[in-house]
Structures are given as C-alpha cells and as structure tokens.
Amino acid sequence: MTVFDERELKDQLFAQNARDFYETIAKYDDEMVPVMKARGYTCIHSMERTVAFTFGEITFRRRRWKKGDHWVVPVDEKLGLSKNVRFSWEFMYQVARLSTMMPYDKVTQVIQMTYHIQITKPVVVKAVKLCDKLLEEQADYRFYGDDTNSKKRHVDVIYIEGDGVMVKAQEAEDFSRNVDLSHFVIHTGSQKVGSNRFELQNKKEIVSLDNKMARDQVLDYLYNHFLIDENTVLITNSDGGRGYTPYVFKEIAKALKVKRHEHFWDAYHVNQKLKLAFRPYTEDLLERAFQAIKQHDKGKLRTVLDTTESLLMTEEEQEEFNHFKTKLLHNFQYTKSAVLRGLPSAGIGIMESQHRKITYRMKKRGMYWTTLGAQAMSQMVVLNYEGKLRNLFFGSWREDYEKMIALDDQSAGTIKIKLNKIKRRYKLRSVRYAYNRRRPK
C-alpha cells in the first residue's frame, strides 16, 4: 500500500500560492500604469526582487517609476516593502514571535519546516533588533504623541508589585556577568474567571534594565490611566531587595498623593527566610515563629528569636542569625496579613508567577544575553504574553508616528524626539557603565 506523502501536496500548494501571487502582482502593476502616468511619473525600467513571505520565498518583477529625483515602486508600497529588505513585515513579525518562545537556532528549524525557507540565526537576531527599534519608537510616540484617547479609570484599589530577574550576560569584554531586569506589575485586583482560575484585572507589566527608569514608567502609567483621589488605596508588595524597599513604594505613593498606602513584605520570601534561618533547629521553633507572624505578635516573635539565639554555637552563626533577626524585626510591620489590615488577600503575592514567562524563556539551558538583547527580549516576551506584540508591528500608532517624524526637522516636536532618544541611550550607557564598574578586575 502506497503511503500518502503530505509533503508533496504541501509543495504543490506552495507552488500554486507563488503562481497566484505572480498573477496578483502583475495585475496590480498593470493597473498602476495609467495612475502613475496621470501623476506625472515616467516608467524607467522593470526589475526583479526576491523576498521571503510567510507563503514562500518569491522572486517577482515590478516597474519602477521616476518623477524628477523621486522614485516610486507601487508594488513595493502595496506589499509594505522597504528598499533592500529581503523579508516581509509579516515574516519578520512571526520570526520575532517565535523567538519569544524558543532559542534562536530552534526558530530557524521551525521556519524551515513550516515555510520551506532557509534562514540563519543572524536573521532572528535582526528580528529582535527590529523589535527593539520599534519599542524605542513606540516609547517616543507615547511620550510625545496624542494620548487623549486613553480614558482614565477610577478604581478603589491599585496593586503594585516589583522584583528583579537576574539573567546571564555575555559581552565582548566580559563573559561571566549578570544583568538584573527590573520587573513591575500593576493591576486592580484578582477575579475568578473559571472553576479554579483567577485573572488579574487591568494588568500592566513593565520591564527595564534600569530600575529607576522602570519606576518612572510605573508612575507615568498610573498618572495616565487612573483617577486617583483621597479614597484610592495603594497596595504594594515586594521582597524588600535593593530597588524594591518599602521606601521606594512610599515614594510612589507620595508622588501619587495617595492617602492610604499598605506595603507588604512578600509572604513567600518571608516564609523562605524563616525556613532557612530555623533549619538547623527544632521544628517547634519554626512553628512558633510562623504562628507569631500569623498573629502579628512581635513579642512572641522576639521570644522565639531570643530562644534560638541561645542555641547558637559559633560566632559565624551568631553574626548570620543577628543579621536575619535585625532585618525581620525592622520590617516586621510589613508582615501583617491582609486579613488583619481589613484588605482582600487575593491579588497580593503574584510576582513569582508573573516572573515565570520571562525566566522560562531567558534562564537555564546555558542561555546568555547581550545587554540590549536582554532588554528587548524581556519586553517582547511580556508583549507576546499580553497579545500585544502584533500591535508593535502593525498597530495604527506606527502610521501616526511616521507622520509625526515627517514634520520639519527643526520643529519643536522633532527636536524633543531626538533629545528623548539621546537621553534614553545615555541612560542605557550608564547602566552598562555601572555593571562594568561592579565586575571583578
């Protein structure tokens, strides 16, 4: 019995797609002849061009027109193809999206298997760099563009959580250092959407190499999207690490003029620290410590800590335990549970689960990133998870942005855009400089 080979049929369908494409392009090119002549253009010649589309790598011929010093290629404009570009916009989007799910070499294999197009790893890198460029342009557009269409939302409670994600970096000057991605999540609460599933409402994620820049973006987003009044409650949660201390969130609350701000020391991290500190001792001490935290009884916690301290045998143990004890007592106020504060507990402590999509793609399996690559990929992963990566390539903002930069180079708007780009690049150089200074000689 002859086994049906589906690959042969697929090859035939690709060939038919190519023929249909040729016919469509030729028809459009012919239709534009009287249009271009009416506009005063002269057809200079017809040239071939090879472009990789999602339906195959196609070589086609089209007319090129000229009026004065201005050249126009109607077919290229119809297809959205820039000069000297070998890959369609849709093709690059799909390569970029695949890169958020798998290593670059796997992307090349998937493209070959599904589209019958041979690409190399540098093409995937090019797609990521294209995303980085679009992210810069989108940031400029949001900063200087017309944002009046976004209506501010009035909510009773706003949640903010922040934490860092450490990924391995590999630069030409240093092959063994790490970069810390600042990750903040803003939402307005958790709502049940299935039998066992909860979903964060109005969620917004911000990722940046620069912690201060990420915090500024958090403030900008809150200012532009929420109506904050004297009744608004701000709930923040973090592990208390550098860049995520209670002081950092207090400054955000102060800037927003929030009357009630409740900060939590992340319960998961508190529990981990307790387990680690009490591991050499009896389980009874650990249980008593957990009970003191649960009841928010500082006196009971002191008693447990003093009892444990009497069991220490060496100076090294004493120093390590004293450091833990001091930090725990100093931040004890932030361990008070949401229930004891009269607040809903749902929606607090979501950071670890939100990290997962970034860590799954960017950590383990021997992965290394350049500084710029880590910045771009982390934001791409978040956009893809939110279903917004396509908007980065095809959203209406791009047309508005192009009109904005088409203004006179000496206009105030253009000057502001240039200054903003210089400022952002300077900040990125500052981040690199800070990391380079910290690395061992």
mmCIF file of C-alpha atoms in Angstrom, residues 18-315:
data_model
loop_
_atom_site.group_PDB
_atom_site.id
_atom_site.type_symbol
_atom_site.label_atom_id
_atom_site.label_comp_id
_atom_site.label_asym_id
_atom_site.label_seq_id
_atom_site.Cartn_x
_atom_site.Cartn_y
_atom_site.Cartn_z
ATOM 1 C CA ALA A 18 3.513 31.500 -5.874
ATOM 2 C CA ARG A 19 1.639 31.450 -9.196
ATOM 3 C CA ASP A 20 -1.367 33.215 -7.645
ATOM 4 C CA PHE A 21 0.961 35.802 -6.152
ATOM 5 C CA TYR A 22 2.641 36.459 -9.526
ATOM 6 C CA GLU A 23 -0.743 36.978 -11.169
ATOM 7 C CA THR A 24 -1.940 39.350 -8.434
ATOM 8 C CA ILE A 25 1.269 41.409 -8.553
ATOM 9 C CA ALA A 26 1.294 41.593 -12.366
ATOM 10 C CA LYS A 27 -2.347 42.685 -12.433
ATOM 11 C CA TYR A 28 -1.758 45.411 -9.833
ATOM 12 C CA ASP A 29 1.394 46.613 -11.598
ATOM 13 C CA ASP A 30 -0.543 46.947 -14.871
ATOM 14 C CA GLU A 31 -3.420 48.781 -13.170
ATOM 15 C CA MET A 32 -0.985 51.362 -11.755
ATOM 16 C CA VAL A 33 0.417 52.299 -15.187
ATOM 17 C CA PRO A 34 -2.282 54.899 -16.086
ATOM 18 C CA VAL A 35 -2.372 56.091 -12.458
ATOM 19 C CA MET A 36 1.367 56.781 -12.341
ATOM 20 C CA LYS A 37 1.352 58.464 -15.764
ATOM 21 C CA ALA A 38 -1.503 60.707 -14.635
ATOM 22 C CA ARG A 39 0.635 61.707 -11.640
ATOM 23 C CA GLY A 40 3.462 62.724 -13.939
ATOM 24 C CA TYR A 41 5.781 59.751 -13.401
ATOM 25 C CA THR A 42 7.814 58.003 -16.079
ATOM 26 C CA CYS A 43 8.446 54.257 -16.076
ATOM 27 C CA ILE A 44 12.234 53.841 -16.132
ATOM 28 C CA HIS A 45 12.577 50.067 -16.061
ATOM 29 C CA SER A 46 11.270 46.801 -14.606
ATOM 30 C CA MET A 47 13.402 44.906 -12.092
ATOM 31 C CA GLU A 48 13.321 41.608 -10.226
ATOM 32 C CA ARG A 49 13.268 41.306 -6.468
ATOM 33 C CA THR A 50 13.399 38.279 -4.138
ATOM 34 C CA VAL A 51 11.526 38.457 -0.849
ATOM 35 C CA ALA A 52 10.688 35.837 1.783
ATOM 36 C CA PHE A 53 6.993 35.884 2.652
ATOM 37 C CA THR A 54 5.136 33.568 5.012
ATOM 38 C CA PHE A 55 3.858 31.694 1.945
ATOM 39 C CA GLY A 56 7.332 31.161 0.480
ATOM 40 C CA GLU A 57 10.399 32.861 -0.952
ATOM 41 C CA ILE A 58 9.252 34.617 -4.108
ATOM 42 C CA THR A 59 11.155 36.291 -6.956
ATOM 43 C CA PHE A 60 8.949 38.750 -8.842
ATOM 44 C CA ARG A 61 9.284 41.601 -11.326
ATOM 45 C CA ARG A 62 7.786 45.094 -10.961
ATOM 46 C CA ARG A 63 8.002 48.528 -12.589
ATOM 47 C CA ARG A 64 9.983 51.420 -11.130
ATOM 48 C CA TRP A 65 8.780 54.985 -11.766
ATOM 49 C CA LYS A 66 10.510 58.350 -11.524
ATOM 50 C CA LYS A 67 9.468 61.998 -11.423
ATOM 51 C CA GLY A 68 12.352 64.409 -11.039
ATOM 52 C CA ASP A 69 14.545 62.938 -8.287
ATOM 53 C CA HIS A 70 11.713 60.965 -6.705
ATOM 54 C CA TRP A 71 11.467 57.211 -7.302
ATOM 55 C CA VAL A 72 8.293 55.181 -6.670
ATOM 56 C CA VAL A 73 7.698 51.427 -6.856
ATOM 57 C CA PRO A 74 3.911 50.902 -6.497
ATOM 58 C CA VAL A 75 4.140 47.136 -5.995
ATOM 59 C CA ASP A 76 6.683 47.524 -3.177
ATOM 60 C CA GLU A 77 4.474 50.112 -1.486
ATOM 61 C CA LYS A 78 1.465 47.812 -1.848
ATOM 62 C CA LEU A 79 3.384 44.975 -0.192
ATOM 63 C CA GLY A 80 4.848 47.246 2.504
ATOM 64 C CA LEU A 81 8.417 46.514 1.426
ATOM 65 C CA SER A 82 11.227 48.950 2.163
ATOM 66 C CA LYS A 83 14.298 49.322 -0.036
ATOM 67 C CA ASN A 84 16.781 46.406 0.060
ATOM 68 C CA VAL A 85 14.645 44.403 2.523
ATOM 69 C CA ARG A 86 14.659 40.642 1.896
ATOM 70 C CA PHE A 87 11.902 39.690 4.347
ATOM 71 C CA SER A 88 8.302 40.825 4.501
ATOM 72 C CA TRP A 89 6.991 42.630 7.567
ATOM 73 C CA GLU A 90 4.664 39.722 8.427
ATOM 74 C CA PHE A 91 7.522 37.246 8.094
ATOM 75 C CA MET A 92 9.728 39.265 10.486
ATOM 76 C CA TYR A 93 6.861 39.546 12.963
ATOM 77 C CA GLN A 94 6.413 35.782 13.005
ATOM 78 C CA VAL A 95 10.165 35.223 13.420
ATOM 79 C CA ALA A 96 10.162 37.701 16.317
ATOM 80 C CA ARG A 97 7.180 35.993 17.936
ATOM 81 C CA LEU A 98 8.772 32.565 17.639
ATOM 82 C CA SER A 99 11.940 33.961 19.250
ATOM 83 C CA THR A 100 9.935 34.709 22.421
ATOM 84 C CA MET A 101 9.065 31.016 22.701
ATOM 85 C CA MET A 102 12.283 29.180 21.830
ATOM 86 C CA PRO A 103 16.046 29.593 21.276
ATOM 87 C CA TYR A 104 17.152 31.265 18.057
ATOM 88 C CA ASP A 105 18.510 28.083 16.449
ATOM 89 C CA LYS A 106 15.160 26.374 17.052
ATOM 90 C CA VAL A 107 13.398 29.267 15.326
ATOM 91 C CA THR A 108 15.427 28.642 12.161
ATOM 92 C CA GLN A 109 14.401 24.958 12.233
ATOM 93 C CA VAL A 110 10.705 25.785 12.684
ATOM 94 C CA ILE A 111 10.809 28.304 9.811
ATOM 95 C CA GLN A 112 12.449 25.724 7.552
ATOM 96 C CA MET A 113 9.904 23.035 8.468
ATOM 97 C CA THR A 114 6.775 25.180 8.175
ATOM 98 C CA TYR A 115 7.617 27.760 5.478
ATOM 99 C CA HIS A 116 10.310 25.910 3.457
ATOM 100 C CA ILE A 117 12.557 28.969 3.848
ATOM 101 C CA GLN A 118 16.187 28.743 4.913
ATOM 102 C CA ILE A 119 17.184 31.454 7.385
ATOM 103 C CA THR A 120 20.167 31.769 9.680
ATOM 104 C CA LYS A 121 20.480 32.750 13.307
ATOM 105 C CA PRO A 122 21.504 36.351 12.401
ATOM 106 C CA VAL A 123 18.083 36.808 10.753
ATOM 107 C CA VAL A 124 16.425 36.013 14.098
ATOM 108 C CA VAL A 125 18.768 38.475 15.811
ATOM 109 C CA LYS A 126 17.769 41.034 13.184
ATOM 110 C CA ALA A 127 14.088 40.493 14.030
ATOM 111 C CA VAL A 128 14.813 41.067 17.738
ATOM 112 C CA LYS A 129 16.766 44.238 16.917
ATOM 113 C CA LEU A 130 13.836 45.391 14.794
ATOM 114 C CA CYS A 131 11.579 44.920 17.832
ATOM 115 C CA ASP A 132 13.992 46.940 19.953
ATOM 116 C CA LYS A 133 13.835 49.760 17.406
ATOM 117 C CA LEU A 134 10.027 49.621 17.310
ATOM 118 C CA LEU A 135 9.906 49.666 21.127
ATOM 119 C CA GLU A 136 12.001 52.850 21.113
ATOM 120 C CA GLU A 137 9.736 54.456 18.534
ATOM 121 C CA GLN A 138 6.616 53.409 20.413
ATOM 122 C CA ALA A 139 8.022 54.913 23.617
ATOM 123 C CA ASP A 140 8.677 58.186 21.757
ATOM 124 C CA TYR A 141 5.179 58.120 20.290
ATOM 125 C CA ARG A 142 3.565 57.570 23.682
ATOM 126 C CA PHE A 143 5.664 60.306 25.254
ATOM 127 C CA TYR A 144 5.125 62.984 22.606
ATOM 128 C CA GLY A 145 2.110 61.684 20.702
ATOM 129 C CA ASP A 146 -1.523 62.450 21.318
ATOM 130 C CA ASP A 147 -2.633 60.360 24.292
ATOM 131 C CA THR A 148 -6.027 61.959 24.748
ATOM 132 C CA ASN A 149 -7.826 58.829 23.547
ATOM 133 C CA SER A 150 -6.899 56.896 26.679
ATOM 134 C CA LYS A 151 -9.562 57.493 29.307
ATOM 135 C CA LYS A 152 -8.550 57.436 32.939
ATOM 136 C CA ARG A 153 -10.130 54.687 35.011
ATOM 137 C CA HIS A 154 -11.459 55.214 38.534
ATOM 138 C CA VAL A 155 -10.774 52.255 40.842
ATOM 139 C CA ASP A 156 -10.869 51.777 44.597
ATOM 140 C CA VAL A 157 -7.648 49.745 44.883
ATOM 141 C CA ILE A 158 -4.428 49.698 42.872
ATOM 142 C CA TYR A 159 -1.815 46.952 43.327
ATOM 143 C CA ILE A 160 1.889 47.290 42.504
ATOM 144 C CA GLU A 161 4.484 44.546 42.876
ATOM 145 C CA GLY A 162 8.157 44.679 41.948
ATOM 146 C CA ASP A 163 11.110 42.323 41.837
ATOM 147 C CA GLY A 164 14.291 41.702 39.862
ATOM 148 C CA VAL A 165 15.067 38.938 37.362
ATOM 149 C CA MET A 166 18.763 38.049 37.063
ATOM 150 C CA VAL A 167 19.888 36.687 33.678
ATOM 151 C CA LYS A 168 23.338 35.773 32.417
ATOM 152 C CA ALA A 169 25.022 38.284 30.140
ATOM 153 C CA GLN A 170 27.825 37.733 27.663
ATOM 154 C CA GLU A 171 29.534 40.816 26.270
ATOM 155 C CA ALA A 172 32.755 41.061 24.292
ATOM 156 C CA GLU A 173 34.609 42.472 27.306
ATOM 157 C CA ASP A 174 33.087 40.126 29.903
ATOM 158 C CA PHE A 175 31.766 36.579 29.521
ATOM 159 C CA SER A 176 30.641 35.892 33.086
ATOM 160 C CA ARG A 177 28.414 38.590 34.473
ATOM 161 C CA ASN A 178 24.716 39.011 35.116
ATOM 162 C CA VAL A 179 22.196 41.722 34.329
ATOM 163 C CA ASP A 180 19.234 42.483 36.552
ATOM 164 C CA LEU A 181 15.916 43.134 34.835
ATOM 165 C CA SER A 182 13.550 45.286 36.905
ATOM 166 C CA HIS A 183 10.043 43.879 36.671
ATOM 167 C CA PHE A 184 6.938 45.678 37.961
ATOM 168 C CA VAL A 185 3.316 44.526 37.728
ATOM 169 C CA ILE A 186 0.347 46.870 38.131
ATOM 170 C CA HIS A 187 -3.227 45.600 38.436
ATOM 171 C CA THR A 188 -6.541 46.377 40.109
ATOM 172 C CA GLY A 189 -7.318 43.044 41.748
ATOM 173 C CA SER A 190 -7.867 39.357 41.055
ATOM 174 C CA GLN A 191 -11.115 37.974 39.685
ATOM 175 C CA LYS A 192 -12.237 34.380 39.274
ATOM 176 C CA VAL A 193 -12.742 33.523 35.586
ATOM 177 C CA GLY A 194 -13.065 29.744 35.773
ATOM 178 C CA SER A 195 -13.643 26.938 38.215
ATOM 179 C CA ASN A 196 -10.064 27.090 39.522
ATOM 180 C CA ARG A 197 -8.527 30.048 37.706
ATOM 181 C CA PHE A 198 -8.080 33.674 38.702
ATOM 182 C CA GLU A 199 -7.143 36.562 36.426
ATOM 183 C CA LEU A 200 -5.531 39.885 37.296
ATOM 184 C CA GLN A 201 -7.674 42.816 36.215
ATOM 185 C CA ASN A 202 -6.297 45.737 34.146
ATOM 186 C CA LYS A 203 -2.814 44.250 34.346
ATOM 187 C CA LYS A 204 0.208 46.157 33.075
ATOM 188 C CA GLU A 205 3.784 44.842 33.190
ATOM 189 C CA ILE A 206 6.897 46.992 32.940
ATOM 190 C CA VAL A 207 10.395 45.575 32.387
ATOM 191 C CA SER A 208 13.618 47.566 32.132
ATOM 192 C CA LEU A 209 17.360 47.253 32.699
ATOM 193 C CA ASP A 210 17.230 50.483 34.697
ATOM 194 C CA ASN A 211 15.325 50.234 37.986
ATOM 195 C CA LYS A 212 14.836 53.996 38.251
ATOM 196 C CA MET A 213 13.542 54.156 34.674
ATOM 197 C CA ALA A 214 11.121 51.295 35.396
ATOM 198 C CA ARG A 215 9.789 53.144 38.442
ATOM 199 C CA ASP A 216 9.338 56.299 36.361
ATOM 200 C CA GLN A 217 7.354 54.261 33.829
ATOM 201 C CA VAL A 218 5.179 52.915 36.658
ATOM 202 C CA LEU A 219 4.395 56.468 37.755
ATOM 203 C CA ASP A 220 3.709 57.628 34.184
ATOM 204 C CA TYR A 221 1.346 54.720 33.601
ATOM 205 C CA LEU A 222 -0.572 55.333 36.836
ATOM 206 C CA TYR A 223 -0.876 59.069 36.130
ATOM 207 C CA ASN A 224 -2.136 58.479 32.585
ATOM 208 C CA HIS A 225 -4.565 55.616 33.235
ATOM 209 C CA PHE A 226 -6.073 56.040 36.697
ATOM 210 C CA LEU A 227 -8.062 58.694 38.522
ATOM 211 C CA ILE A 228 -6.557 58.759 41.990
ATOM 212 C CA ASP A 229 -8.389 60.526 44.822
ATOM 213 C CA GLU A 230 -8.442 60.503 48.623
ATOM 214 C CA ASN A 231 -10.362 57.198 48.654
ATOM 215 C CA THR A 232 -7.868 55.303 46.492
ATOM 216 C CA VAL A 233 -5.962 52.561 48.332
ATOM 217 C CA LEU A 234 -2.484 51.644 47.072
ATOM 218 C CA ILE A 235 -1.312 48.116 47.944
ATOM 219 C CA THR A 236 2.333 47.267 47.255
ATOM 220 C CA ASN A 237 4.271 44.045 47.735
ATOM 221 C CA SER A 238 7.947 43.114 47.333
ATOM 222 C CA ASP A 239 10.767 41.032 48.808
ATOM 223 C CA GLY A 240 12.463 44.182 50.111
ATOM 224 C CA GLY A 241 15.537 43.856 47.921
ATOM 225 C CA ARG A 242 17.508 46.754 46.505
ATOM 226 C CA GLY A 243 15.243 48.865 44.318
ATOM 227 C CA TYR A 244 12.128 47.321 45.887
ATOM 228 C CA THR A 245 12.346 48.510 49.500
ATOM 229 C CA PRO A 246 9.325 49.934 51.351
ATOM 230 C CA TYR A 247 10.865 53.392 50.859
ATOM 231 C CA VAL A 248 10.701 53.003 47.054
ATOM 232 C CA PHE A 249 6.966 52.282 47.169
ATOM 233 C CA LYS A 250 6.361 55.011 49.738
ATOM 234 C CA GLU A 251 7.884 57.479 47.274
ATOM 235 C CA ILE A 252 5.483 56.253 44.569
ATOM 236 C CA ALA A 253 2.544 56.685 46.957
ATOM 237 C CA LYS A 254 3.784 60.155 47.884
ATOM 238 C CA ALA A 255 4.090 61.171 44.226
ATOM 239 C CA LEU A 256 0.542 59.947 43.557
ATOM 240 C CA LYS A 257 -0.727 61.730 46.712
ATOM 241 C CA VAL A 258 -2.331 58.527 47.934
ATOM 242 C CA LYS A 259 -3.869 58.851 51.405
ATOM 243 C CA ARG A 260 -3.746 55.149 52.304
ATOM 244 C CA HIS A 261 -0.769 53.049 51.311
ATOM 245 C CA GLU A 262 -0.339 49.477 52.549
ATOM 246 C CA HIS A 263 3.006 47.786 51.901
ATOM 247 C CA PHE A 264 3.612 44.042 52.335
ATOM 248 C CA TRP A 265 6.837 42.134 52.746
ATOM 249 C CA ASP A 266 6.169 39.297 50.330
ATOM 250 C CA ALA A 267 4.883 36.325 52.340
ATOM 251 C CA TYR A 268 6.624 33.756 50.123
ATOM 252 C CA HIS A 269 10.033 35.331 50.729
ATOM 253 C CA VAL A 270 9.379 35.784 54.464
ATOM 254 C CA ASN A 271 8.499 32.101 54.770
ATOM 255 C CA GLN A 272 11.615 31.106 52.812
ATOM 256 C CA LYS A 273 13.826 33.219 55.085
ATOM 257 C CA LEU A 274 12.222 31.740 58.212
ATOM 258 C CA LYS A 275 12.706 28.170 56.976
ATOM 259 C CA LEU A 276 16.334 28.855 56.079
ATOM 260 C CA ALA A 277 17.130 30.569 59.405
ATOM 261 C CA PHE A 278 15.480 27.880 61.589
ATOM 262 C CA ARG A 279 16.571 24.860 59.537
ATOM 263 C CA PRO A 280 19.360 23.775 61.979
ATOM 264 C CA TYR A 281 16.971 23.860 64.937
ATOM 265 C CA THR A 282 13.803 22.125 66.095
ATOM 266 C CA GLU A 283 10.606 22.312 64.083
ATOM 267 C CA ASP A 284 8.844 23.635 67.177
ATOM 268 C CA LEU A 285 10.799 26.908 66.971
ATOM 269 C CA LEU A 286 9.900 27.319 63.306
ATOM 270 C CA GLU A 287 6.210 26.650 64.003
ATOM 271 C CA ARG A 288 6.224 29.197 66.840
ATOM 272 C CA ALA A 289 7.856 31.761 64.536
ATOM 273 C CA PHE A 290 5.206 31.135 61.855
ATOM 274 C CA GLN A 291 2.462 31.481 64.479
ATOM 275 C CA ALA A 292 3.902 34.808 65.713
ATOM 276 C CA ILE A 293 3.953 36.145 62.149
ATOM 277 C CA LYS A 294 0.412 34.914 61.504
ATOM 278 C CA GLN A 295 -0.894 36.599 64.665
ATOM 279 C CA HIS A 296 1.377 39.584 64.047
ATOM 280 C CA ASP A 297 2.678 39.358 67.610
ATOM 281 C CA LYS A 298 6.114 40.977 67.770
ATOM 282 C CA GLY A 299 6.581 39.999 71.431
ATOM 283 C CA LYS A 300 6.125 36.309 70.672
ATOM 284 C CA LEU A 301 8.477 36.585 67.720
ATOM 285 C CA ARG A 302 11.169 38.203 69.908
ATOM 286 C CA THR A 303 10.824 35.341 72.394
ATOM 287 C CA VAL A 304 11.317 32.750 69.635
ATOM 288 C CA LEU A 305 14.311 34.624 68.238
ATOM 289 C CA ASP A 306 15.919 35.012 71.683
ATOM 290 C CA THR A 307 15.405 31.315 72.408
ATOM 291 C CA THR A 308 17.010 30.367 69.121
ATOM 292 C CA GLU A 309 19.881 32.786 69.714
ATOM 293 C CA SER A 310 20.756 30.990 72.949
ATOM 294 C CA LEU A 311 21.357 27.812 70.927
ATOM 295 C CA LEU A 312 23.987 29.333 68.632
ATOM 296 C CA MET A 313 27.428 27.782 68.956
ATOM 297 C CA THR A 314 29.834 29.829 66.799
ATOM 298 C CA GLU A 315 30.493 33.493 66.070
#
